[in-house]
Amino acid sequence: MGGYSHCQGTEGLRNAIAVGIATRDAFPCNAEDIFLTDGAAAPVHMVMHLLIRDEKDGILCPIPSHFLYTSSMALCGATLVPYYLDESGGWAVSISDLKKQLDGARSEGITVRGLVVVNPGNPTGQVLVKENQCEIVEFCRIENLVLLADEVYQENVYTDEKRFISFKKIARSMGFGEEDISLISFHSVSNGYYGECGRRGGYMEVTGFNSEVRKQVYKVASLSSCSNLAGQVLVSLVMNPPKVGDESYTSYWEERDRIMLSLSRCAEAMVQAFNSLEGLTCSKAEGAMFVFPSVRLPKRAIAAAEAMNTKPDVFYALRLLENTGIVVLPGSVFGQVPGTWHFRCTILQQEEKIQLIINRFKAFHETFMEEFRD
Amino acid sequence: MGGYSHCQGTEGLRNAIAVGIATRDAFPCNAEDIFLTDGAAAPVHMVMHLLIRDEKDGILCPIPSHFLYTSSMALCGATLVPYYLDESGGWAVSISDLKKQLDGARSEGITVRGLVVVNPGNPTGQVLVKENQCEIVEFCRIENLVLLADEVYQENVYTDEKRFISFKKIARSMGFGEEDISLISFHSVSNGYYGECGRRGGYMEVTGFNSEVRKQVYKVASLSSCSNLAGQVLVSLVMNPPKVGDESYTSYWEERDRIMLSLSRCAEAMVQAFNSLEGLTCSKAEGAMFVFPSVRLPKRAIAAAEAMNTKPDVFYALRLLENTGIVVLPGSVFGQVPGTWHFRCTILQQEEKIQLIINRFKAFHETFMEEFRD
């Protein structure tokens, strides 16, 4: 692993990943479409750089969303064209809102070049239903947008009612091929149940571009020589977990199931606890590693925050940290409908501590609401 | 190594690197100035992005130089302000040429923001003399340019007459501190005698910027989470090789000396061989891993290349490849004084094969010159 590889990554590993993707989707995957990357942040920056010419180019980006996208756009000088995920609909993508935001941006002279979708969602923890995914693909196809599919949490689904389906599988199932839709899917070894984030392994699958554009993608990828080889190996393993008959088959799947069940129980306990509290509403944790409850803060709490020149959700999160040691990220980091307040909380707690954490959180929240009750 | 680190890299490893740098330079180094990176390409792109606002900003860049710099500038939309290394002076930096190019760019409305220096040189293999380094530092200080010092070949010096001195040591020795000069030094585990390029380990040392600028550097660094942890560990080891009393001291230095001596013998054999051939002139290989001989191509060879719509040095390199299997990179990849032709050749051959390679090269070159003699 001490030598440079091909700038898209070692061919044998890309072949293995292509087999993994084809097995997952039941549609073919071409190893030439795979670019092995240092995690998912580097290729997102690269793609933004490729898509954005100046501030008159825009990208449709969900709100709330991980700051990777908004900061990458800021760095490239892109115009952020936000669309709001529908909280009451389990953080689904509203096509009517997408259309409204797209038309609004276009009427201001913005050329919208792409649409970011994060599925399973971060910070929102939803898994999109197939019908919603089909609508998104159709929207991108009709409106000629590059679909940037953040699918880094694809292995993390906690509900039996839903499963992860890649956007490429959706598109191909609808009969759309290379000529119909431009699609880039991002994956990483940082975000699954394995969570090997320090290894910086990842890939992007680039489909639906003509050969001239592909040459430019290749050229820009080649500027950083190649991604680290250990990360390359790791992402090829993630896409090819042990199969029946492999020596590690039993131990691998036992460990995987144990982790997934534990995460699922933590998520359920937290959602239940949040929904039992005054002013808190929390959607089901279906996937990824997060819940994103809404907290209706009392007017007096909002006033107290403003008096300290702090956003109300930041005020709440800092109070929580100071009183309990529990760290959550305020919703304003990710964006939220104005006048609403949220926080993002991971579901990665050690399970034996979850009840302790919940009790501590409950005690804090009740005291907070008591203190600031209108 | 599976977890994220601080976005500048693990604190303990940065501390170790700072100790290594301070030991190397005999001047203090602050671990807060160190950013651990995925190789040296990623931080170069990052710094270019930070320095360049639009095409009216320029960077002084040596010709010939590695295409990392020219391509990174193209990607950021920077104006390349080239300066020619002085081949007859052993590829030294000519301050009068620097000044001429700087004044020329300024008269065209370009704001020149920085100066790239590669020492030891790639593709040119020179090690700058101390007096030349002092002139460069003084030039940057007076002209208010950020000095971007590519020092990735710092461990690779093959001549007893010269040694590597970091630009920071030069600046500090001249009495210039944080307030006097802005300096970024790049290093990587890809390029030393260890050559662990697939590990993607590296660092940049950022000195001489005010706190507002430093915050922006930090912010942009944080967008990619952190560099891969194995690479972080490796670069900390590179900067802290085994010391007297360490278990691996003897074996490490024996292996290191064996590699360095072998590289040095290869370099000498190649330089001698090149200089013995008609039309070839090759500067001494002092450092890095390359020689960059000049080849005076016969007019008929130039005409033959042009008839094929090929650059003459590309024509020569392709002929060499086809006839011998030897791969060199044509000088036009790196830039060269118009009307001159070069090629870059590594000195990384297995030593037992060097005579075979040289014989094959000689036979090719003689035949080529015979074929195209004017």
XYZ file of C-alpha atoms in Angstrom:
748
model
C 0.000 0.000 0.000
C 3.048 2.270 -0.171
C 2.817 3.085 -3.871
C 0.650 5.456 -5.878
C -2.282 3.825 -7.614
C -4.124 4.859 -10.765
C -5.604 8.273 -9.943
C -9.145 6.819 -9.883
C -7.900 4.119 -7.507
C -6.462 0.622 -7.937
C -8.191 -1.165 -10.786
C -8.738 -4.446 -8.914
C -10.374 -2.623 -6.016
C -12.594 -0.606 -8.352
C -13.622 -3.839 -10.044
C -14.535 -5.300 -6.642
C -16.568 -2.204 -5.753
C -18.349 -2.337 -9.106
C -19.304 -5.967 -8.379
C -20.535 -4.901 -4.924
C -22.660 -2.109 -6.372
C -24.050 -4.352 -9.125
C -24.985 -6.960 -6.494
C -26.637 -4.311 -4.314
C -28.627 -2.781 -7.184
C -29.198 -5.702 -9.520
C -28.127 -3.333 -12.296
C -24.703 -3.268 -13.960
C -21.926 -1.050 -12.644
C -18.856 -0.026 -14.619
C -15.539 0.091 -12.729
C -14.578 3.035 -14.974
C -17.303 5.073 -13.241
C -15.746 4.575 -9.807
C -13.345 7.150 -8.328
C -11.768 6.104 -5.034
C -11.497 9.090 -2.711
C -10.204 10.239 0.704
C -13.586 10.033 2.461
C -16.635 11.800 1.015
C -15.708 15.429 1.694
C -12.888 15.571 -0.881
C -15.024 14.351 -3.820
C -17.914 16.634 -2.836
C -15.542 19.637 -2.998
C -14.188 18.352 -6.291
C -17.621 17.946 -7.864
C -18.761 21.363 -6.638
C -15.632 22.838 -8.154
C -16.416 21.120 -11.449
C -20.068 22.188 -11.506
C -19.722 25.804 -10.428
C -18.357 28.471 -12.768
C -19.281 31.571 -10.769
C -21.884 32.922 -8.346
C -24.558 32.764 -11.025
C -24.439 28.963 -10.792
C -26.503 27.424 -8.032
C -27.121 24.070 -6.366
C -30.378 22.930 -4.772
C -29.494 21.829 -1.269
C -31.754 20.465 1.466
C -32.354 22.406 4.642
C -31.510 21.089 7.158
C -28.359 19.507 5.803
C -24.795 18.738 6.788
C -22.608 21.858 6.528
C -20.269 19.990 4.136
C -22.536 21.029 1.267
C -23.221 24.608 2.261
C -19.566 25.264 3.113
C -18.346 23.612 -0.077
C -20.696 25.850 -2.067
C -19.486 28.916 -0.190
C -15.885 27.956 -0.978
C -16.675 27.604 -4.698
C -18.672 30.809 -4.765
C -21.859 28.940 -5.711
C -25.312 30.269 -4.950
C -27.091 28.073 -2.433
C -30.638 27.346 -3.586
C -32.236 25.906 -0.439
C -35.244 23.609 -0.292
C -36.907 22.628 2.964
C -37.349 19.005 3.942
C -40.907 18.334 5.102
C -40.644 17.645 8.846
C -44.308 16.751 9.303
C -43.940 14.277 6.420
C -40.985 12.511 8.070
C -38.428 14.810 6.420
C -39.494 13.814 2.892
C -38.475 15.846 -0.140
C -41.361 18.015 -1.310
C -41.306 18.202 -5.094
C -43.573 21.239 -5.091
C -41.088 23.063 -2.849
C -38.204 21.918 -5.077
C -40.023 23.304 -8.120
C -40.835 26.565 -6.342
C -37.215 27.092 -5.259
C -35.866 26.164 -8.689
C -38.196 28.552 -10.489
C -37.439 31.289 -7.968
C -33.684 30.883 -8.489
C -34.071 30.811 -12.270
C -36.155 33.975 -12.230
C -33.238 35.661 -10.447
C -30.852 34.623 -13.224
C -29.298 31.676 -11.405
C -28.351 28.641 -13.499
C -29.177 25.739 -11.209
C -26.733 22.946 -12.007
C -27.459 20.230 -9.486
C -29.555 18.907 -6.636
C -28.140 17.445 -3.414
C -30.115 14.664 -1.742
C -28.900 12.973 1.428
C -30.423 9.520 1.942
C -30.508 8.227 4.649
C -30.657 11.760 5.978
C -28.155 13.721 8.019
C -29.052 15.372 10.396
C -32.617 14.211 9.973
C -32.297 10.412 10.098
C -35.068 9.662 7.561
C -35.030 7.005 4.839
C -36.818 8.236 1.728
C -39.664 6.112 0.351
C -39.262 4.746 -3.138
C -42.042 6.919 -4.593
C -40.333 10.059 -3.298
C -37.026 8.911 -4.798
C -38.723 8.351 -8.167
C -40.164 11.868 -8.045
C -36.694 13.291 -7.353
C -35.136 11.389 -10.253
C -37.930 12.500 -12.591
C -37.528 16.106 -11.408
C -33.755 16.063 -12.091
C -34.279 14.472 -15.482
C -36.901 16.981 -16.599
C -35.093 19.993 -15.172
C -31.679 18.829 -16.397
C -30.015 18.820 -12.972
C -27.077 16.682 -11.873
C -28.330 14.531 -8.997
C -25.731 14.513 -6.214
C -26.746 11.580 -4.032
C -25.089 11.440 -0.620
C -25.570 7.760 0.202
C -22.921 7.431 2.904
C -25.403 5.978 5.421
C -26.678 3.310 3.049
C -25.940 0.424 5.438
C -27.587 2.165 8.418
C -31.327 1.555 8.303
C -33.131 0.759 11.571
C -36.692 0.195 10.492
C -38.111 -3.006 9.041
C -40.616 -0.970 7.043
C -38.028 0.662 4.818
C -34.804 -0.214 3.100
C -32.102 1.734 1.357
C -32.421 1.921 -2.424
C -29.686 3.705 -4.364
C -30.731 6.519 -6.665
C -29.015 4.721 -9.510
C -31.216 1.668 -8.972
C -34.265 3.936 -8.851
C -33.251 5.641 -12.103
C -32.476 2.390 -13.906
C -35.688 0.798 -12.600
C -37.588 3.698 -14.151
C -35.885 2.892 -17.436
C -33.530 5.871 -17.369
C -30.009 5.180 -18.615
C -26.769 7.078 -19.085
C -28.336 9.502 -21.578
C -31.294 10.384 -19.376
C -29.821 11.486 -16.083
C -26.454 12.627 -14.682
C -25.952 11.093 -11.280
C -23.077 11.083 -8.809
C -23.326 8.863 -5.750
C -20.991 9.382 -2.758
C -20.080 6.697 -0.264
C -17.529 6.525 2.538
C -16.180 4.134 5.154
C -16.655 6.839 7.796
C -20.384 6.632 8.184
C -21.655 3.052 8.187
C -21.941 0.869 11.290
C -18.194 0.243 10.895
C -17.503 4.002 11.311
C -13.838 3.935 10.233
C -13.720 7.691 9.712
C -9.995 8.161 10.402
C -9.139 5.853 7.486
C -10.446 8.299 4.877
C -11.805 5.766 2.449
C -14.605 6.500 0.027
C -15.754 6.434 -3.554
C -17.957 8.310 -5.961
C -19.796 6.648 -8.819
C -20.095 9.030 -11.765
C -22.708 8.167 -14.392
C -24.576 9.942 -17.165
C -21.931 12.362 -18.438
C -20.550 12.590 -21.945
C -16.940 11.721 -22.655
C -15.771 15.352 -22.737
C -17.093 15.987 -19.223
C -15.706 12.674 -17.993
C -12.267 13.709 -19.239
C -12.474 16.845 -17.123
C -13.547 14.854 -14.054
C -10.597 12.552 -14.624
C -8.218 15.484 -15.082
C -9.251 17.158 -11.852
C -9.132 13.820 -9.974
C -5.583 13.289 -11.211
C -4.387 16.521 -9.558
C -4.305 14.856 -6.146
C -2.425 11.739 -7.425
C -4.667 9.185 -5.700
C -6.521 8.535 -2.462
C -4.759 6.664 0.347
C -4.392 2.972 -0.421
C -5.504 1.646 2.972
C -8.755 3.576 2.562
C -9.094 2.168 -0.954
C -8.795 -1.383 0.358
C -11.259 -0.678 3.150
C -13.986 0.723 0.913
C -13.652 -2.297 -1.390
C -14.218 -4.531 1.671
C -17.225 -2.491 2.783
C -18.808 -3.065 -0.628
C -18.009 -6.791 -0.475
C -18.816 -8.056 3.021
C -18.098 -11.729 3.822
C -20.298 -14.213 1.950
C -21.637 -17.635 2.962
C -18.672 -19.983 3.143
C -16.111 -17.238 3.891
C -14.165 -17.876 7.085
C -15.274 -14.630 8.725
C -18.895 -14.872 7.560
C -20.452 -15.794 10.895
C -18.392 -13.532 13.126
C -18.768 -10.576 10.747
C -22.541 -10.747 10.485
C -22.949 -11.454 14.208
C -20.952 -8.356 15.048
C -22.738 -6.304 12.410
C -26.182 -7.376 13.634
C -25.208 -6.738 17.256
C -24.094 -3.186 16.415
C -27.156 -2.471 14.275
C -29.582 -3.819 16.890
C -27.906 -1.816 19.612
C -28.040 1.384 17.518
C -31.656 0.678 16.714
C -32.590 0.214 20.396
C -30.740 3.418 21.350
C -32.524 5.325 18.605
C -35.931 4.051 19.691
C -35.311 4.814 23.363
C -34.229 8.355 22.497
C -37.114 9.085 20.147
C -39.563 7.815 22.772
C -37.931 9.890 25.490
C -37.864 13.051 23.356
C -41.524 12.669 22.386
C -42.515 12.253 26.037
C -41.174 15.707 26.926
C -42.929 19.063 26.907
C -42.299 21.003 23.696
C -40.222 18.284 22.043
C -41.234 16.435 18.873
C -39.002 13.869 17.244
C -39.466 11.999 13.963
C -38.746 8.284 13.892
C -35.064 7.417 13.548
C -35.101 5.360 10.383
C -31.499 5.540 9.278
C -28.082 7.250 9.466
C -26.876 7.953 13.017
C -28.962 10.897 14.116
C -32.241 12.208 15.374
C -33.208 15.841 14.880
C -35.948 16.718 17.364
C -37.800 20.005 17.202
C -37.930 21.949 20.454
C -40.562 24.639 20.988
C -38.639 27.071 23.142
C -40.568 29.351 25.506
C -40.548 33.058 24.568
C -38.620 33.857 27.734
C -35.861 31.401 26.729
C -35.671 33.055 23.315
C -35.460 36.460 24.953
C -32.753 35.248 27.350
C -30.753 33.925 24.378
C -31.147 37.157 22.457
C -30.072 39.160 25.492
C -26.830 37.149 25.394
C -26.535 37.691 21.634
C -26.903 33.941 21.100
C -29.245 31.970 18.884
C -31.977 30.293 20.961
C -31.018 26.758 19.881
C -27.351 27.451 20.635
C -28.394 28.792 24.033
C -30.349 25.581 24.704
C -27.498 23.332 23.529
C -24.900 25.181 25.624
C -27.124 24.996 28.696
C -27.531 21.261 28.096
C -23.777 20.817 27.789
C -23.001 22.834 30.909
C -25.611 21.038 33.023
C -25.240 17.457 31.820
C -22.083 17.063 29.737
C -24.296 15.964 26.811
C -23.213 17.398 23.463
C -25.789 18.091 20.745
C -25.440 20.336 17.702
C -27.950 23.201 17.463
C -30.283 23.122 14.451
C -28.994 26.468 13.209
C -25.774 24.682 12.182
C -27.830 22.713 9.635
C -30.547 25.235 8.830
C -34.222 24.981 9.806
C -37.546 26.639 8.997
C -37.324 30.149 10.497
C -38.949 30.340 13.908
C -38.411 26.618 14.604
C -35.579 25.233 16.747
C -33.968 21.823 16.650
C -30.891 19.964 17.727
C -29.020 17.029 16.220
C -28.239 14.177 18.546
C -26.288 11.056 17.587
C -27.605 7.602 18.464
C -24.075 6.284 19.037
C -24.246 6.080 22.825
C -23.038 2.971 24.625
C -26.264 1.118 25.186
C -25.652 0.441 28.875
C -25.506 4.201 29.433
C -28.532 5.175 27.379
C -31.003 5.225 30.291
C -28.607 7.330 32.372
C -28.223 9.793 29.480
C -31.982 9.970 28.928
C -32.637 10.551 32.629
C -30.080 13.302 32.750
C -31.497 14.898 29.609
C -35.075 14.715 30.932
C -34.097 16.324 34.219
C -32.320 19.133 32.377
C -35.153 19.746 29.935
C -37.804 19.836 32.660
C -35.743 22.303 34.717
C -35.091 24.417 31.615
C -38.787 24.582 30.719
C -39.648 25.361 34.350
C -37.108 28.168 34.455
C -38.246 29.837 31.224
C -41.976 28.967 31.203
C -43.922 31.859 29.685
C -6.548 5.011 13.710
C -10.232 4.513 12.921
C -11.491 7.767 14.434
C -11.455 11.359 13.229
C -8.701 13.514 14.670
C -8.591 17.254 15.248
C -8.890 18.785 11.776
C -5.248 19.953 11.884
C -4.245 16.416 12.862
C -3.758 14.580 16.149
C -2.221 16.901 18.727
C 0.406 14.419 19.945
C 1.615 13.796 16.401
C 1.768 17.521 15.637
C 3.781 17.994 18.802
C 6.191 15.290 17.654
C 6.526 16.912 14.239
C 7.138 20.307 15.827
C 9.944 18.761 17.882
C 11.361 17.194 14.697
C 11.289 20.530 12.858
C 12.813 22.404 15.800
C 15.603 19.813 15.977
C 16.209 20.084 12.221
C 16.269 23.896 12.216
C 17.596 24.760 15.672
C 14.762 27.297 15.794
C 11.481 26.846 17.679
C 8.434 25.334 15.963
C 4.866 25.685 17.214
C 2.612 22.614 16.906
C -0.283 25.016 16.260
C 1.389 25.950 12.959
C 1.298 22.349 11.711
C -1.549 21.054 9.550
C -1.405 17.329 8.819
C -2.520 16.641 5.259
C -3.236 13.860 2.724
C 0.111 14.167 0.916
C 1.319 17.530 -0.394
C -1.103 18.036 -3.304
C -4.178 18.611 -1.122
C -2.603 21.428 0.963
C -1.143 23.083 -2.145
C -4.645 23.232 -3.677
C -6.004 24.524 -0.373
C -3.423 27.293 -0.078
C -3.892 28.330 -3.715
C -7.628 28.499 -3.077
C -7.013 30.699 -0.034
C -4.576 33.038 -1.809
C -6.406 33.520 -5.098
C -9.522 35.696 -5.369
C -9.786 35.930 -9.152
C -7.694 35.950 -12.311
C -6.165 39.283 -11.321
C -4.252 37.512 -8.555
C -1.036 35.821 -9.581
C 1.633 33.508 -8.213
C 5.305 33.487 -9.186
C 6.093 29.932 -10.174
C 9.385 28.448 -11.372
C 9.776 27.146 -14.913
C 10.432 24.259 -15.149
C 8.287 23.054 -12.279
C 6.056 20.156 -11.327
C 2.604 20.516 -12.927
C 0.990 20.375 -9.465
C 1.527 24.133 -9.177
C 0.549 25.192 -12.663
C -2.543 22.961 -12.661
C -3.583 24.080 -9.188
C -3.334 27.694 -10.349
C -5.371 26.906 -13.456
C -8.037 25.290 -11.277
C -8.239 28.362 -9.012
C -8.261 30.741 -11.955
C -4.962 32.325 -10.855
C -2.616 34.053 -13.241
C 0.649 32.155 -13.570
C 3.599 34.528 -13.305
C 6.494 32.363 -14.511
C 10.148 32.848 -13.670
C 12.895 30.814 -15.307
C 15.377 28.816 -13.268
C 18.934 29.476 -14.418
C 20.088 26.227 -16.035
C 23.668 27.392 -16.621
C 23.824 28.361 -12.920
C 22.784 24.876 -11.787
C 19.064 25.759 -11.839
C 19.485 28.566 -9.302
C 16.785 31.195 -8.774
C 17.728 34.424 -10.506
C 16.564 37.355 -8.397
C 16.864 39.735 -11.316
C 14.513 37.516 -13.351
C 12.134 37.279 -10.388
C 12.076 41.065 -10.127
C 11.576 41.459 -13.861
C 8.649 39.023 -13.923
C 7.077 40.561 -10.812
C 7.292 44.093 -12.212
C 5.955 42.902 -15.554
C 2.944 41.233 -13.911
C 2.261 44.277 -11.736
C 2.382 46.591 -14.726
C -0.372 44.451 -16.238
C -2.556 44.924 -13.158
C -1.833 41.535 -11.587
C -1.638 41.409 -7.790
C 1.140 38.902 -7.175
C 0.351 37.131 -3.897
C 2.999 34.471 -3.547
C 6.173 32.833 -4.796
C 6.626 29.076 -5.209
C 10.117 27.670 -4.635
C 10.851 23.953 -4.907
C 13.990 22.926 -3.021
C 15.444 20.371 -3.654
C 14.113 20.909 -7.132
C 11.644 18.896 -9.161
C 12.183 18.217 -12.076
C 15.588 19.889 -11.915
C 17.278 18.084 -9.012
C 19.232 21.093 -7.713
C 19.812 22.032 -4.061
C 19.809 25.809 -3.648
C 22.835 27.425 -2.008
C 22.257 29.317 1.210
C 23.041 32.724 -0.336
C 20.383 32.153 -3.018
C 17.850 31.138 -0.362
C 18.621 34.327 1.596
C 18.030 36.412 -1.522
C 14.664 34.702 -2.077
C 13.578 35.337 1.509
C 14.658 38.973 1.283
C 12.819 39.349 -2.034
C 9.563 37.946 -0.573
C 9.871 40.131 2.513
C 10.437 43.331 0.542
C 7.813 42.560 -2.090
C 5.287 41.281 0.467
C 4.863 37.830 -1.105
C 3.848 34.637 0.663
C 6.753 32.206 0.249
C 5.393 28.770 -0.670
C 8.295 26.426 -0.016
C 7.963 22.948 -1.480
C 10.446 21.061 0.688
C 9.183 17.541 0.059
C 12.626 16.286 -1.005
C 14.396 17.639 2.075
C 15.885 14.272 3.031
C 17.162 13.576 -0.488
C 20.493 15.304 -0.982
C 23.257 13.420 -2.800
C 26.163 15.815 -2.712
C 28.550 16.337 0.181
C 29.026 19.942 -0.852
C 25.472 20.994 -0.075
C 22.829 20.280 2.492
C 19.142 21.021 2.790
C 18.277 24.136 4.795
C 14.622 24.955 5.342
C 13.411 28.389 4.284
C 12.150 28.941 7.807
C 15.633 28.385 9.196
C 17.019 30.772 6.569
C 14.446 33.434 7.479
C 14.970 33.066 11.217
C 18.769 33.068 10.779
C 18.418 36.389 8.973
C 16.547 37.710 12.001
C 13.112 37.662 10.335
C 10.262 36.551 12.577
C 6.498 36.021 12.303
C 5.869 39.686 11.501
C 8.442 39.891 8.733
C 7.572 37.084 6.353
C 4.634 34.785 5.575
C 5.931 31.318 4.860
C 4.268 27.982 4.182
C 6.433 24.873 3.993
C 5.083 21.636 2.470
C 6.369 18.177 3.261
C 5.141 14.692 2.439
C 5.977 11.038 3.081
C 5.694 10.379 -0.663
C 8.948 11.918 -1.754
C 11.798 11.080 0.597
C 14.000 7.989 0.323
C 11.154 6.114 2.101
C 8.779 6.978 -0.827
C 5.542 5.894 0.856
C 3.390 7.780 -1.642
C 0.311 5.559 -1.383
C -0.008 6.376 2.326
C -0.896 10.004 1.649
C 0.845 11.529 4.648
C 2.086 15.090 4.748
C 2.071 18.366 6.599
C 2.273 22.071 5.998
C 3.839 24.502 8.449
C 2.064 27.855 8.306
C 3.929 30.823 9.805
C 3.786 34.600 9.610
C 0.049 35.212 9.237
C -2.143 37.276 11.532
C -4.850 35.614 13.610
C -7.675 36.561 11.223
C -5.967 34.849 8.296
C -5.060 31.854 10.459
C -8.751 31.444 11.353
C -9.595 31.225 7.666
C -6.858 28.642 7.047
C -8.263 26.625 9.942
C -11.820 26.958 8.650
C -10.928 25.712 5.168
C -8.827 22.872 6.628
C -11.798 21.787 8.736
C -13.968 21.248 5.642
C -12.262 17.924 4.895
C -12.561 16.676 8.519
C -8.953 15.476 8.848
C -6.229 13.685 6.897
C -5.946 9.909 7.150
C -4.584 8.792 10.495
C -2.076 6.245 9.189
C -0.527 8.996 7.074
C -0.484 11.266 10.125
C 1.431 8.667 12.130
C 3.842 8.092 9.265
C 4.749 11.753 8.783
C 5.381 12.090 12.521
C 7.804 9.150 12.259
C 9.528 10.664 9.214
C 10.182 13.813 11.241
C 11.463 11.774 14.187
C 13.712 9.024 12.868
C 15.201 6.553 15.376
C 17.740 8.092 17.777
C 20.841 6.611 19.407
C 19.661 4.019 21.886
C 16.392 3.251 20.062
C 15.997 -0.419 19.195
C 15.708 0.224 15.459
C 18.465 2.854 15.342
C 21.126 0.733 13.646
C 18.899 -1.078 11.170
C 17.046 2.125 10.228
C 20.162 4.166 9.482
C 21.870 1.275 7.714
C 18.883 0.877 5.413
C 18.587 4.626 4.909
C 22.296 4.995 4.072
C 22.154 2.024 1.708
C 19.207 3.547 -0.197
C 20.776 7.012 -0.306
C 24.137 5.717 -1.502
C 22.505 3.636 -4.172
C 20.420 6.589 -5.397
C 23.506 8.744 -5.364
C 25.519 6.245 -7.447
C 22.630 5.896 -9.938
C 22.387 9.674 -10.242
C 26.104 10.048 -10.844
C 26.213 7.277 -13.418
C 23.316 8.818 -15.315
C 24.653 12.367 -15.254
C 28.012 11.102 -16.504
C 26.381 9.061 -19.256
C 24.143 11.932 -20.390
C 27.055 14.376 -20.503
C 29.091 11.958 -22.612
C 26.503 12.015 -25.402
C 26.233 14.293 -28.397
C 23.857 17.211 -27.792
C 23.059 16.272 -24.198
C 23.960 18.445 -21.193
C 22.979 17.484 -17.677
C 23.404 19.443 -14.447
C 24.667 17.605 -11.401
C 22.009 15.625 -9.534
C 22.216 17.211 -6.108
C 18.866 16.281 -4.626
C 15.273 15.124 -5.101
C 14.906 12.098 -7.406
C 15.416 13.528 -10.854
C 17.771 14.791 -13.486
C 16.595 17.143 -16.217
C 19.073 17.008 -19.087
C 18.880 19.402 -21.991
C 18.901 17.823 -25.423
C 19.820 19.863 -28.502
C 17.612 18.242 -31.105
C 18.686 18.390 -34.759
C 16.535 20.595 -36.979
C 15.442 17.552 -38.946
C 14.140 15.898 -35.754
C 12.200 19.077 -34.922
C 10.762 19.118 -38.428
C 9.816 15.440 -38.178
C 8.021 16.116 -34.881
C 6.186 19.112 -36.289
C 5.127 17.088 -39.310
C 3.461 14.706 -36.856
C 1.912 17.624 -34.954
C 3.977 16.656 -31.919
C 6.281 18.712 -29.729
C 9.926 17.834 -30.431
C 10.640 16.714 -26.837
C 7.496 14.558 -26.828
C 8.622 13.082 -30.139
C 12.023 12.250 -28.630
C 10.496 10.749 -25.453
C 8.020 8.612 -27.406
C 10.792 7.346 -29.689
C 12.836 6.477 -26.603
C 9.899 4.623 -25.059
C 9.111 2.697 -28.236
C 12.723 1.690 -28.821
C 13.929 0.943 -25.303
C 10.960 0.740 -22.911
C 12.535 3.619 -20.956
C 9.985 6.202 -19.751
C 10.998 9.848 -19.369
C 8.741 12.894 -19.177
C 9.276 15.523 -21.889
C 10.382 18.961 -20.675
C 7.296 20.616 -22.122
C 5.284 19.027 -19.289
C 7.268 21.195 -16.849
C 7.991 24.220 -19.027
C 11.385 25.250 -20.400
C 13.047 28.215 -22.078
C 11.486 28.419 -25.566
C 13.670 26.742 -28.167
C 15.305 24.412 -25.618
C 14.297 20.786 -25.088
C 14.662 18.626 -21.991
C 13.397 15.487 -20.394
C 12.935 14.477 -16.771
C 14.380 11.154 -15.764
C 14.106 9.606 -12.298
C 17.152 8.203 -10.567
C 15.111 5.420 -8.938
C 16.391 2.560 -11.071
C 17.461 -0.675 -9.460
C 21.213 -0.232 -9.249
C 22.053 -3.607 -10.775
C 20.190 -2.577 -13.914
C 21.618 0.920 -14.266
C 24.398 -0.006 -16.682
C 21.946 -1.916 -18.855
C 19.596 1.073 -18.925
C 22.413 3.471 -19.735
C 23.688 1.257 -22.546
C 20.231 0.993 -24.017
C 19.735 4.751 -23.747
C 23.103 5.483 -25.354
C 22.380 3.164 -28.258
C 18.995 4.798 -28.797
C 20.362 8.335 -28.613
C 23.213 7.652 -31.013
C 20.855 6.072 -33.518
C 18.400 8.939 -33.136
C 21.089 11.572 -33.721
C 22.387 9.598 -36.685
C 18.915 9.375 -38.182
C 18.145 13.067 -37.891
C 21.587 14.620 -38.211
C 21.305 17.977 -40.013
